[in-house]
XYZ file of C-alpha atoms in Angstrom:
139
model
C -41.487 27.872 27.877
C -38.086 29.517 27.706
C -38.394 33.139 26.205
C -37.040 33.029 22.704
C -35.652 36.711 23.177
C -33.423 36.155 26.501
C -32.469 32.421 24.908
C -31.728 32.808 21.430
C -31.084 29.458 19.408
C -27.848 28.463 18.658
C -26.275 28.265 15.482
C -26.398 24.873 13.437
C -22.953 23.531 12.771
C -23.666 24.042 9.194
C -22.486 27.191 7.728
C -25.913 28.409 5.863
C -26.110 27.719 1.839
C -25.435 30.626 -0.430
C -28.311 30.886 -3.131
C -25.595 33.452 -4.342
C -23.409 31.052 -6.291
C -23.820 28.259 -8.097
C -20.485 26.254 -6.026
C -21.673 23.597 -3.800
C -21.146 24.397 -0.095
C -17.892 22.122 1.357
C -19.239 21.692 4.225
C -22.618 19.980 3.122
C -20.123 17.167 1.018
C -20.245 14.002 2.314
C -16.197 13.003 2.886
C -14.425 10.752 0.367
C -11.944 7.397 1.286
C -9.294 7.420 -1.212
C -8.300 3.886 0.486
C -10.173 1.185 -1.091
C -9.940 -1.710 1.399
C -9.677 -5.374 -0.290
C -10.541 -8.622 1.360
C -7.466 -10.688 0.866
C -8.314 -13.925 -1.388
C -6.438 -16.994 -1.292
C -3.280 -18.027 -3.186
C -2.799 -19.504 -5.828
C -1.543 -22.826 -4.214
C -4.835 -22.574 -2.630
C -7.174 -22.217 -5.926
C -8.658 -25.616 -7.164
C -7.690 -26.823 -10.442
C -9.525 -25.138 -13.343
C -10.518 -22.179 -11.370
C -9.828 -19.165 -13.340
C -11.751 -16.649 -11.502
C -9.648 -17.666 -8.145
C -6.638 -17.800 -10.486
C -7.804 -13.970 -11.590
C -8.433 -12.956 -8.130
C -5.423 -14.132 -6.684
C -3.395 -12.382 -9.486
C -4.898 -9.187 -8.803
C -4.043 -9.683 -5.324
C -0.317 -10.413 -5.952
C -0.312 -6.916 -8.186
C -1.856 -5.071 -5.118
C 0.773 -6.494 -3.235
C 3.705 -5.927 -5.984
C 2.124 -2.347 -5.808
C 2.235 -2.075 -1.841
C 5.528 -3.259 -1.679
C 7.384 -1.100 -3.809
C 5.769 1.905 -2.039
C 7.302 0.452 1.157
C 10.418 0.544 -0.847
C 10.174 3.643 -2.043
C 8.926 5.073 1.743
C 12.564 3.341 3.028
C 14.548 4.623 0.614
C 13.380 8.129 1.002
C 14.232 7.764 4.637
C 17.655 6.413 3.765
C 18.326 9.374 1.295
C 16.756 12.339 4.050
C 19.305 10.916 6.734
C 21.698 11.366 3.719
C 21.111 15.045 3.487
C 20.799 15.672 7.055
C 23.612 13.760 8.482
C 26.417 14.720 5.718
C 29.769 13.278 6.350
C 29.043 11.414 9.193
C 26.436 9.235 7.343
C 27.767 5.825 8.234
C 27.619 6.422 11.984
C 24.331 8.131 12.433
C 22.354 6.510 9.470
C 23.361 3.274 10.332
C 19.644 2.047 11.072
C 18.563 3.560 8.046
C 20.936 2.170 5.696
C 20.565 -1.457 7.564
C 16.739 -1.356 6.878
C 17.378 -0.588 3.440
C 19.619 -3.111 2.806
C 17.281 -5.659 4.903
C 14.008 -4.694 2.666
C 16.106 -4.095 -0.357
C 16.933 -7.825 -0.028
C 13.839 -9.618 0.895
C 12.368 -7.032 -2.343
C 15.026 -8.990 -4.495
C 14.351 -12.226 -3.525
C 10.941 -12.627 -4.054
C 10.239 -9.805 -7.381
C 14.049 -9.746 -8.245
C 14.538 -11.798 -11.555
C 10.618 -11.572 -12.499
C 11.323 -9.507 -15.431
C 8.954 -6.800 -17.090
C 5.787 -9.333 -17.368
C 5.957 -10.341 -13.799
C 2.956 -12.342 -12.478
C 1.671 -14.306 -9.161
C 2.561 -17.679 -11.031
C 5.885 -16.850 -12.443
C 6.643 -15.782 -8.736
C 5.249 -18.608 -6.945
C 7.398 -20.702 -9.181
C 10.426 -18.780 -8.494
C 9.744 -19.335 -4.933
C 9.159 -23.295 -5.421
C 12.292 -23.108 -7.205
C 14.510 -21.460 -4.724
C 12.653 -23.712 -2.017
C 13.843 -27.093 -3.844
C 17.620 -25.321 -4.651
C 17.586 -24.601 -0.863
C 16.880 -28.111 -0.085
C 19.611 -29.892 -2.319
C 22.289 -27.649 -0.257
């Protein structure tokens, strides 16, 4: 038996509570995800006729997406405008990538949310889709 004197015990990884205060200790919290993850559910040209919870589900999933993408805007756009500041006069050379990407994502953005107006929904866009799919086809 090792002497307790010569080996003491280490310290716990815990800082000790303090009975002192009334604040909970940080380190004894348990961590919080601020990222709720969703399972992605099926369109609506997948929902069966009459369906109205898959009809709800798959237009919450087109706002989470609506939502996603205009962050992704918002993320390229920001990096378009920070090359703006940085690079000055000599944007169009050294931004070029930047501004490219914005114009790329700016355009696929338009085309599928553009003319969707303030009451946007997944069926309003899936039609505008089916729409520009059958004006495609009579070029």
């Amino acid at each position: 038996m090792p002497d307790k004197e010569a080996y003491p015990e280490p310290p716990t990884q815990t800082p000790a509570e303090n009975k002192k205060t009334s604040l909970p200790n940080p380190a004894l919290i348990a961590p919080v995800y601020y990222h709720q993850r969703f399972r992605r559910v099926p369109d609506l040209t997948d929902c069966e006729e009459g369906d109205y919870v898959c009809y709800y589900e798959a237009e919450m999933q087109w706002r989470r997406d609506f939502k996603v993408d205009q962050e992704i805007m918002g993320v390229i756009q920001d990096r378009m405008k920070a090359c703006h500041q940085r690079e000055g006069d000599s944007v169009t050379q050294n931004c070029a990538k930047e501004i490219k990407d914005f114009h790329d994502t700016t355009r696929a953005f338009l085309c599928r949310y553009g003319d969707l107006g303030a009451y946007g929904s997944g069926r309003k866009c899936l039609m505008k889709q089916k729409e520009r799919m059958i004006y495609g086809k009579n070029l």
